[in-house]
mmCIF file of C-alpha atoms and ligand atoms in Angstrom:
data_model
loop_
_atom_site.group_PDB
_atom_site.id
_atom_site.type_symbol
_atom_site.label_atom_id
_atom_site.label_comp_id
_atom_site.label_asym_id
_atom_site.label_seq_id
_atom_site.Cartn_x
_atom_site.Cartn_y
_atom_site.Cartn_z
ATOM 1 C CA MET A 852 0.347 0.093 -0.429
ATOM 2 C CA ARG A 853 1.592 3.529 -0.857
ATOM 3 C CA THR A 854 2.200 5.819 1.244
ATOM 4 C CA VAL A 855 0.392 9.310 0.503
ATOM 5 C CA TYR A 856 0.633 13.219 1.248
ATOM 6 C CA LEU A 857 -2.902 15.191 2.841
ATOM 7 C CA ASN A 858 -2.926 18.487 4.552
ATOM 8 C CA GLY A 859 0.455 17.730 6.217
ATOM 9 C CA ALA A 860 0.239 14.450 7.070
ATOM 10 C CA TYR A 861 2.355 11.010 5.926
ATOM 11 C CA VAL A 862 -0.726 8.532 5.749
ATOM 12 C CA ALA A 863 -1.486 5.050 4.042
ATOM 13 C CA GLU A 864 -3.638 5.883 0.691
ATOM 14 C CA GLY A 865 -6.750 3.727 2.315
ATOM 15 C CA ASP A 866 -6.589 6.651 5.298
ATOM 16 C CA ALA A 867 -6.194 9.819 2.926
ATOM 17 C CA THR A 868 -9.822 11.227 2.406
ATOM 18 C CA VAL A 869 -11.214 14.201 1.472
ATOM 19 C CA SER A 870 -14.635 16.281 2.759
ATOM 20 C CA ILE A 871 -17.446 16.150 0.345
ATOM 21 C CA PHE A 872 -17.791 19.800 0.657
ATOM 22 C CA ASP A 873 -14.599 20.052 -0.287
ATOM 23 C CA ARG A 874 -14.878 22.478 -3.578
ATOM 24 C CA GLY A 875 -12.173 20.750 -5.865
ATOM 25 C CA LEU A 876 -14.838 17.735 -5.577
ATOM 26 C CA LEU A 877 -17.527 21.241 -6.095
ATOM 27 C CA PHE A 878 -16.185 23.209 -8.503
ATOM 28 C CA ALA A 879 -13.103 21.614 -9.891
ATOM 29 C CA ASP A 880 -11.548 24.693 -8.084
ATOM 30 C CA ALA A 881 -8.413 23.221 -7.916
ATOM 31 C CA VAL A 882 -4.919 22.761 -10.345
ATOM 32 C CA TYR A 883 -2.606 19.809 -9.763
ATOM 33 C CA GLU A 884 0.703 19.144 -11.338
ATOM 34 C CA VAL A 885 1.857 15.545 -12.552
ATOM 35 C CA PHE A 886 5.879 15.341 -12.504
ATOM 36 C CA SER A 887 7.983 12.579 -14.083
ATOM 37 C CA VAL A 888 10.341 10.386 -11.637
ATOM 38 C CA LEU A 889 13.176 8.908 -13.515
ATOM 39 C CA ASP A 890 16.310 7.522 -11.880
ATOM 40 C CA GLY A 891 14.596 8.159 -8.275
ATOM 41 C CA ARG A 892 14.832 12.019 -9.248
ATOM 42 C CA ILE A 893 12.164 13.785 -11.009
ATOM 43 C CA ILE A 894 12.366 15.288 -14.568
ATOM 44 C CA ASP A 895 12.093 19.645 -15.016
ATOM 45 C CA HIS A 896 11.516 19.808 -11.558
ATOM 46 C CA ALA A 897 11.951 23.391 -11.211
ATOM 47 C CA ALA A 898 9.557 24.120 -14.378
ATOM 48 C CA HIS A 899 6.953 22.198 -13.038
ATOM 49 C CA MET A 900 6.432 24.454 -9.564
ATOM 50 C CA ALA A 901 7.754 27.487 -11.753
ATOM 51 C CA ARG A 902 3.943 26.752 -13.067
ATOM 52 C CA LEU A 903 2.241 25.084 -9.975
ATOM 53 C CA GLU A 904 3.104 28.772 -8.797
ATOM 54 C CA ARG A 905 1.008 30.089 -11.279
ATOM 55 C CA SER A 906 -1.303 27.912 -11.672
ATOM 56 C CA LEU A 907 -2.447 29.126 -7.847
ATOM 57 C CA ALA A 908 -1.839 32.846 -8.844
ATOM 58 C CA GLU A 909 -4.136 32.725 -11.813
ATOM 59 C CA MET A 910 -6.630 30.750 -9.569
ATOM 60 C CA LYS A 911 -5.854 33.188 -6.808
ATOM 61 C CA ILE A 912 -6.020 29.874 -4.038
ATOM 62 C CA ALA A 913 -3.933 31.164 -1.824
ATOM 63 C CA HIS A 914 -1.622 28.482 -0.700
ATOM 64 C CA GLU A 915 1.288 27.737 2.355
ATOM 65 C CA VAL A 916 3.048 23.910 2.379
ATOM 66 C CA ALA A 917 3.685 22.684 5.659
ATOM 67 C CA GLY A 918 7.212 21.872 6.338
ATOM 68 C CA ALA A 919 10.168 22.287 3.914
ATOM 69 C CA GLY A 920 7.859 23.369 1.213
ATOM 70 C CA TRP A 921 6.667 20.832 -1.841
ATOM 71 C CA ASP A 922 9.976 19.991 -2.963
ATOM 72 C CA ASP A 923 10.157 18.385 0.817
ATOM 73 C CA VAL A 924 6.893 16.812 0.223
ATOM 74 C CA LEU A 925 7.718 15.281 -3.358
ATOM 75 C CA ALA A 926 11.194 13.630 -2.053
ATOM 76 C CA THR A 927 9.323 11.940 1.089
ATOM 77 C CA LEU A 928 6.652 10.688 -0.954
ATOM 78 C CA ILE A 929 9.362 9.034 -3.915
ATOM 79 C CA ALA A 930 11.835 8.527 -1.152
ATOM 80 C CA ARG A 931 8.986 6.128 0.683
ATOM 81 C CA ASN A 932 7.527 4.804 -2.080
ATOM 82 C CA ALA A 933 10.625 3.874 -3.417
ATOM 83 C CA LEU A 934 9.617 5.115 -6.486
ATOM 84 C CA VAL A 935 12.144 4.478 -9.344
ATOM 85 C CA GLU A 936 10.428 5.012 -12.233
ATOM 86 C CA GLY A 937 7.058 7.074 -13.142
ATOM 87 C CA THR A 938 5.471 9.979 -11.626
ATOM 88 C CA VAL A 939 4.133 12.184 -8.787
ATOM 89 C CA TYR A 940 0.645 13.730 -8.852
ATOM 90 C CA LEU A 941 0.068 16.620 -6.664
ATOM 91 C CA GLN A 942 -3.409 18.596 -6.225
ATOM 92 C CA VAL A 943 -4.150 22.154 -4.490
ATOM 93 C CA SER A 944 -8.112 22.509 -3.808
ATOM 94 C CA ARG A 945 -8.954 25.785 -2.811
ATOM 95 C CA GLY A 946 -10.258 23.597 0.781
ATOM 96 C CA ALA A 947 -13.656 22.972 2.431
ATOM 97 C CA ALA A 948 -16.538 25.110 2.550
ATOM 98 C CA ASP A 949 -20.283 25.219 2.042
ATOM 99 C CA ARG A 950 -21.320 25.018 -1.314
ATOM 100 C CA ASP A 951 -21.389 28.495 -2.589
ATOM 101 C CA PHE A 952 -20.396 29.374 -5.963
ATOM 102 C CA LEU A 953 -18.610 32.501 -4.340
ATOM 103 C CA PHE A 954 -15.308 31.515 -2.641
ATOM 104 C CA PRO A 955 -14.794 30.763 1.112
ATOM 105 C CA ALA A 956 -13.532 33.137 3.623
ATOM 106 C CA PRO A 957 -10.368 33.944 3.130
ATOM 107 C CA GLY A 958 -8.102 31.525 5.580
ATOM 108 C CA THR A 959 -9.700 28.235 4.815
ATOM 109 C CA PRO A 960 -7.303 25.928 4.696
ATOM 110 C CA PRO A 961 -6.963 24.574 0.970
ATOM 111 C CA THR A 962 -6.790 20.835 0.276
ATOM 112 C CA VAL A 963 -3.151 19.322 -0.785
ATOM 113 C CA PHE A 964 -2.642 15.942 -1.530
ATOM 114 C CA ALA A 965 -0.160 14.109 -3.712
ATOM 115 C CA PHE A 966 0.246 10.349 -4.358
ATOM 116 C CA THR A 967 3.106 8.301 -6.294
ATOM 117 C CA GLN A 968 1.992 5.864 -9.474
ATOM 118 C CA ALA A 969 5.189 3.415 -10.491
ATOM 119 C CA ARG A 970 5.034 3.175 -14.095
ATOM 120 C CA LYS A 971 7.849 2.947 -16.626
ATOM 121 C CA LEU A 972 8.041 5.644 -18.915
ATOM 122 C CA ALA A 973 11.751 5.888 -20.708
ATOM 123 C CA ASP A 974 10.820 1.499 -22.150
ATOM 124 C CA ASN A 975 7.331 2.938 -23.889
ATOM 125 C CA PRO A 976 6.626 0.040 -26.456
ATOM 126 C CA MET A 977 4.309 3.008 -27.553
ATOM 127 C CA ALA A 978 8.022 5.107 -29.224
ATOM 128 C CA GLU A 979 8.689 2.088 -31.402
ATOM 129 C CA ARG A 980 4.871 1.796 -33.274
ATOM 130 C CA GLY A 981 4.166 5.476 -32.828
ATOM 131 C CA MET A 982 0.760 6.993 -31.823
ATOM 132 C CA ARG A 983 -2.209 7.040 -34.196
ATOM 133 C CA ILE A 984 -4.737 10.047 -33.341
ATOM 134 C CA ILE A 985 -7.637 11.442 -34.694
ATOM 135 C CA THR A 986 -8.707 15.602 -33.968
ATOM 136 C CA ARG A 987 -12.189 16.780 -33.047
ATOM 137 C CA PRO A 988 -13.480 20.006 -32.242
ATOM 138 C CA ASP A 989 -12.074 21.794 -28.853
ATOM 139 C CA ARG A 990 -15.163 21.895 -26.021
ATOM 140 C CA ARG A 991 -13.058 23.195 -23.523
ATOM 141 C CA TRP A 992 -12.940 25.926 -21.522
ATOM 142 C CA GLY A 993 -11.054 29.268 -22.563
ATOM 143 C CA ARG A 994 -8.365 28.936 -19.376
ATOM 144 C CA ARG A 995 -6.771 25.845 -20.723
ATOM 145 C CA ASP A 996 -3.283 27.114 -19.921
ATOM 146 C CA ILE A 997 -4.225 27.272 -16.391
ATOM 147 C CA LYS A 998 -3.886 23.547 -14.805
ATOM 148 C CA THR A 999 -7.008 22.589 -13.216
ATOM 149 C CA VAL A 1000 -8.415 19.535 -12.759
ATOM 150 C CA GLN A 1001 -11.260 20.001 -15.021
ATOM 151 C CA LEU A 1002 -10.562 17.177 -17.574
ATOM 152 C CA LEU A 1003 -13.732 15.964 -18.592
ATOM 153 C CA TYR A 1004 -13.749 16.872 -22.263
ATOM 154 C CA ALA A 1005 -10.131 15.649 -22.314
ATOM 155 C CA SER A 1006 -11.273 12.811 -20.757
ATOM 156 C CA MET A 1007 -14.477 12.193 -22.917
ATOM 157 C CA MET A 1008 -12.199 12.233 -26.124
ATOM 158 C CA LYS A 1009 -9.597 9.710 -24.897
ATOM 159 C CA MET A 1010 -13.084 7.660 -24.275
ATOM 160 C CA GLU A 1011 -14.006 8.639 -28.106
ATOM 161 C CA ALA A 1012 -9.950 7.614 -29.136
ATOM 162 C CA LYS A 1013 -10.347 4.126 -27.535
ATOM 163 C CA ALA A 1014 -13.315 3.561 -29.254
ATOM 164 C CA ALA A 1015 -12.691 4.545 -32.779
ATOM 165 C CA GLY A 1016 -9.528 1.961 -32.028
ATOM 166 C CA VAL A 1017 -6.192 4.584 -31.880
ATOM 167 C CA ASP A 1018 -4.299 6.049 -28.948
ATOM 168 C CA ASP A 1019 -5.528 9.797 -28.349
ATOM 169 C CA VAL A 1020 -6.808 12.874 -29.808
ATOM 170 C CA TRP A 1021 -5.547 16.449 -31.463
ATOM 171 C CA LEU A 1022 -8.239 18.375 -30.197
ATOM 172 C CA ALA A 1023 -8.773 21.810 -33.335
ATOM 173 C CA GLU A 1024 -10.732 25.061 -33.073
ATOM 174 C CA GLY A 1025 -11.527 25.409 -36.586
ATOM 175 C CA ASP A 1026 -9.141 23.564 -38.291
ATOM 176 C CA VAL A 1027 -6.352 24.798 -35.987
ATOM 177 C CA ILE A 1028 -4.657 22.813 -33.858
ATOM 178 C CA THR A 1029 -4.619 23.861 -30.264
ATOM 179 C CA GLU A 1030 -2.825 20.373 -28.138
ATOM 180 C CA GLY A 1031 -3.242 16.674 -27.713
ATOM 181 C CA THR A 1032 -6.546 15.720 -24.454
ATOM 182 C CA SER A 1033 -2.962 15.785 -22.435
ATOM 183 C CA GLN A 1034 -0.099 16.420 -24.734
ATOM 184 C CA ASN A 1035 1.466 19.402 -26.947
ATOM 185 C CA ALA A 1036 1.487 18.718 -30.156
ATOM 186 C CA CYS A 1037 5.036 18.812 -32.112
ATOM 187 C CA ILE A 1038 5.318 18.999 -36.351
ATOM 188 C CA ILE A 1039 7.956 18.981 -38.357
ATOM 189 C CA THR A 1040 8.115 20.329 -41.348
ATOM 190 C CA ARG A 1041 9.915 19.095 -44.817
ATOM 191 C CA GLU A 1042 12.516 22.012 -43.998
ATOM 192 C CA GLY A 1043 13.238 19.965 -40.620
ATOM 193 C CA HIS A 1044 12.270 23.336 -38.698
ATOM 194 C CA LEU A 1045 10.091 21.572 -35.902
ATOM 195 C CA VAL A 1046 6.749 23.440 -35.449
ATOM 196 C CA THR A 1047 4.376 23.731 -32.625
ATOM 197 C CA ARG A 1048 1.912 26.209 -30.968
ATOM 198 C CA ASP A 1049 2.945 29.031 -29.340
ATOM 199 C CA ASN A 1050 1.953 29.865 -26.361
ATOM 200 C CA GLY A 1051 -1.304 31.692 -24.600
ATOM 201 C CA GLN A 1052 -4.758 30.926 -23.499
ATOM 202 C CA ALA A 1053 -5.382 28.274 -25.453
ATOM 203 C CA LEU A 1054 -3.475 25.635 -24.751
ATOM 204 C CA LEU A 1055 -1.705 24.091 -21.408
ATOM 205 C CA PRO A 1056 1.950 25.772 -21.523
ATOM 206 C CA GLY A 1057 3.588 22.485 -21.467
ATOM 207 C CA VAL A 1058 6.765 21.646 -19.495
ATOM 208 C CA THR A 1059 8.351 19.106 -21.370
ATOM 209 C CA ARG A 1060 7.565 21.280 -24.406
ATOM 210 C CA LEU A 1061 10.443 23.650 -23.588
ATOM 211 C CA SER A 1062 12.511 21.158 -22.257
ATOM 212 C CA VAL A 1063 12.196 19.939 -25.773
ATOM 213 C CA LEU A 1064 12.251 22.995 -27.675
ATOM 214 C CA ASP A 1065 15.490 24.124 -26.287
ATOM 215 C CA ILE A 1066 16.882 20.590 -27.097
ATOM 216 C CA ALA A 1067 15.567 21.068 -30.872
ATOM 217 C CA ARG A 1068 17.608 24.881 -30.725
ATOM 218 C CA GLU A 1069 20.160 23.271 -29.079
ATOM 219 C CA SER A 1070 20.882 20.968 -31.944
ATOM 220 C CA GLY A 1071 20.752 23.486 -34.645
ATOM 221 C CA MET A 1072 17.077 23.374 -34.759
ATOM 222 C CA THR A 1073 14.559 26.422 -35.932
ATOM 223 C CA VAL A 1074 12.359 26.308 -34.040
ATOM 224 C CA GLU A 1075 8.709 27.922 -35.914
ATOM 225 C CA GLU A 1076 6.017 28.694 -32.280
ATOM 226 C CA ARG A 1077 2.834 29.177 -34.396
ATOM 227 C CA SER A 1078 -0.358 27.695 -34.969
ATOM 228 C CA PHE A 1079 -0.635 25.234 -38.115
ATOM 229 C CA THR A 1080 -3.788 23.154 -39.174
ATOM 230 C CA ILE A 1081 -4.774 19.626 -39.154
ATOM 231 C CA VAL A 1082 -3.654 19.376 -42.655
ATOM 232 C CA GLU A 1083 0.048 20.732 -42.476
ATOM 233 C CA ALA A 1084 0.245 18.834 -39.586
ATOM 234 C CA GLN A 1085 -0.853 15.331 -41.992
ATOM 235 C CA GLY A 1086 1.443 16.605 -44.667
ATOM 236 C CA ALA A 1087 4.960 17.168 -42.683
ATOM 237 C CA ALA A 1088 7.448 14.745 -42.637
ATOM 238 C CA GLU A 1089 6.731 13.964 -38.521
ATOM 239 C CA ALA A 1090 4.912 14.758 -35.232
ATOM 240 C CA PHE A 1091 4.829 13.671 -32.290
ATOM 241 C CA VAL A 1092 4.016 14.944 -29.084
ATOM 242 C CA THR A 1093 5.230 15.997 -25.665
ATOM 243 C CA SER A 1094 3.915 15.864 -22.255
ATOM 244 C CA ALA A 1095 5.772 14.962 -18.606
ATOM 245 C CA SER A 1096 4.567 10.922 -19.074
ATOM 246 C CA LEU A 1097 4.909 10.737 -22.421
ATOM 247 C CA PHE A 1098 8.522 12.519 -23.086
ATOM 248 C CA VAL A 1099 8.734 12.685 -26.913
ATOM 249 C CA MET A 1100 6.091 10.579 -28.519
ATOM 250 C CA PRO A 1101 6.333 10.192 -32.284
ATOM 251 C CA VAL A 1102 2.594 10.482 -34.048
ATOM 252 C CA VAL A 1103 2.844 8.504 -36.752
ATOM 253 C CA GLU A 1104 -1.137 8.871 -38.057
ATOM 254 C CA ILE A 1105 -3.662 11.576 -38.169
ATOM 255 C CA ASP A 1106 -7.329 11.007 -39.070
ATOM 256 C CA GLY A 1107 -6.413 7.996 -41.306
ATOM 257 C CA LEU A 1108 -3.433 9.133 -42.807
ATOM 258 C CA ALA A 1109 0.306 8.511 -42.614
ATOM 259 C CA VAL A 1110 2.461 11.218 -41.545
ATOM 260 C CA GLY A 1111 5.912 10.849 -43.418
ATOM 261 C CA ASP A 1112 6.487 7.088 -44.095
ATOM 262 C CA GLY A 1113 4.163 5.837 -41.069
ATOM 263 C CA LEU A 1114 6.929 5.111 -38.944
ATOM 264 C CA PRO A 1115 8.253 6.804 -36.216
ATOM 265 C CA GLY A 1116 10.362 10.084 -37.313
ATOM 266 C CA VAL A 1117 13.958 9.549 -37.149
ATOM 267 C CA GLU A 1118 14.011 13.779 -35.631
ATOM 268 C CA THR A 1119 11.667 12.826 -33.456
ATOM 269 C CA MET A 1120 13.154 9.943 -32.066
ATOM 270 C CA ALA A 1121 16.866 12.100 -31.583
ATOM 271 C CA LEU A 1122 14.529 14.531 -29.834
ATOM 272 C CA ARG A 1123 12.973 11.525 -27.577
ATOM 273 C CA LYS A 1124 16.654 10.158 -26.944
ATOM 274 C CA ALA A 1125 18.142 13.430 -26.190
ATOM 275 C CA TYR A 1126 15.404 14.367 -23.427
ATOM 276 C CA ILE A 1127 15.266 10.659 -21.524
ATOM 277 C CA GLU A 1128 19.381 11.234 -21.755
ATOM 278 C CA ARG A 1129 19.188 15.304 -20.295
ATOM 279 C CA ALA A 1130 16.808 14.152 -17.985
ATOM 280 C CA ARG A 1131 19.140 11.182 -16.297
ATOM 281 C CA GLY A 1132 22.372 13.367 -16.773
ATOM 282 C CA ALA A 1133 20.711 16.657 -15.471
ATOM 283 C CA HIS A 1134 20.854 16.008 -11.609
HETATM 284 N N1 PLP B 811 -1.556 19.896 -22.290
HETATM 285 C C1 PLP B 811 -2.337 19.622 -21.816
HETATM 286 C C2 PLP B 811 -3.791 19.724 -21.728
HETATM 287 C C3 PLP B 811 -1.983 18.744 -20.420
HETATM 288 O O1 PLP B 811 -2.664 17.835 -20.222
HETATM 289 C C4 PLP B 811 -0.142 18.217 -20.482
HETATM 290 C C5 PLP B 811 0.129 17.270 -19.910
HETATM 291 O O2 PLP B 811 -1.286 17.266 -19.109
HETATM 292 C C6 PLP B 811 0.347 18.905 -21.854
HETATM 293 C C7 PLP B 811 -0.312 19.279 -22.354
HETATM 294 C C8 PLP B 811 1.559 18.056 -21.706
HETATM 295 O O3 PLP B 811 2.378 19.542 -20.781
HETATM 296 P P1 PLP B 811 3.666 19.187 -19.904
HETATM 297 O O4 PLP B 811 5.185 18.609 -20.345
HETATM 298 O O5 PLP B 811 4.040 19.821 -18.113
HETATM 299 O O6 PLP B 811 3.008 17.299 -19.214
#
């Protein structure tokens, strides 16, 4: 049984309970982060923390963490659960209060919890075959730059992908792709340029995206942060997604059409390798 963190205490997972009045439950009034762990260490730690602070600030959720802070919570969970490879999930809600659309009185303590999930990340068989994706209209709310737990539409789309026999969905406004259900969408043009949508309120500023763009630039690749269409993606040389748990994952088919030669792209796989090497070496 896992040890999880809840409001300042480390408890057995079965003993961790939150109030039915928690605003995370009633209003999806909560933000979260997912940190990946490789060789027992967190990848892109500082950037995930910065995004968590930003999400909290945008939502105006006041927060304080008991003890030595977030870093200590994560390190303790990794140690107590002997996590070598997997993820740590951390959620902060505005806390529990009688149900009211208005925010509760200042001083209402936020609900903070975190837990580990052991899982293979680096050695993912999907990287060998590549993802097949379909596109669907992006019907999420307009502040997708905040990492809230309001994930129902993404969840519905993942179910739709499963029913269609593919791996995931890329969401689009008109014919312009915003991002994947839980990843950022990237393509490599026939000129070898890496194209991914520019950050803004339409999409989550991915932490992995940031690191991968850095690696690409360092390797001399031209990076274009701009919108691209479904048709441009289908006609690209390569396509891939980035996320904390998938790292860099090749996309080989979009709406039934093969991308490039229908195999994981060479540049994509080089970026995946470089990302994993950097994660392993950067400590
Ligand atoms: N976009 C969405 C909607 C996500 O939910 C996620 C991650 O969960 C990402 C992009 C990728 O972000 P990151 O690389 O920080 O995991």
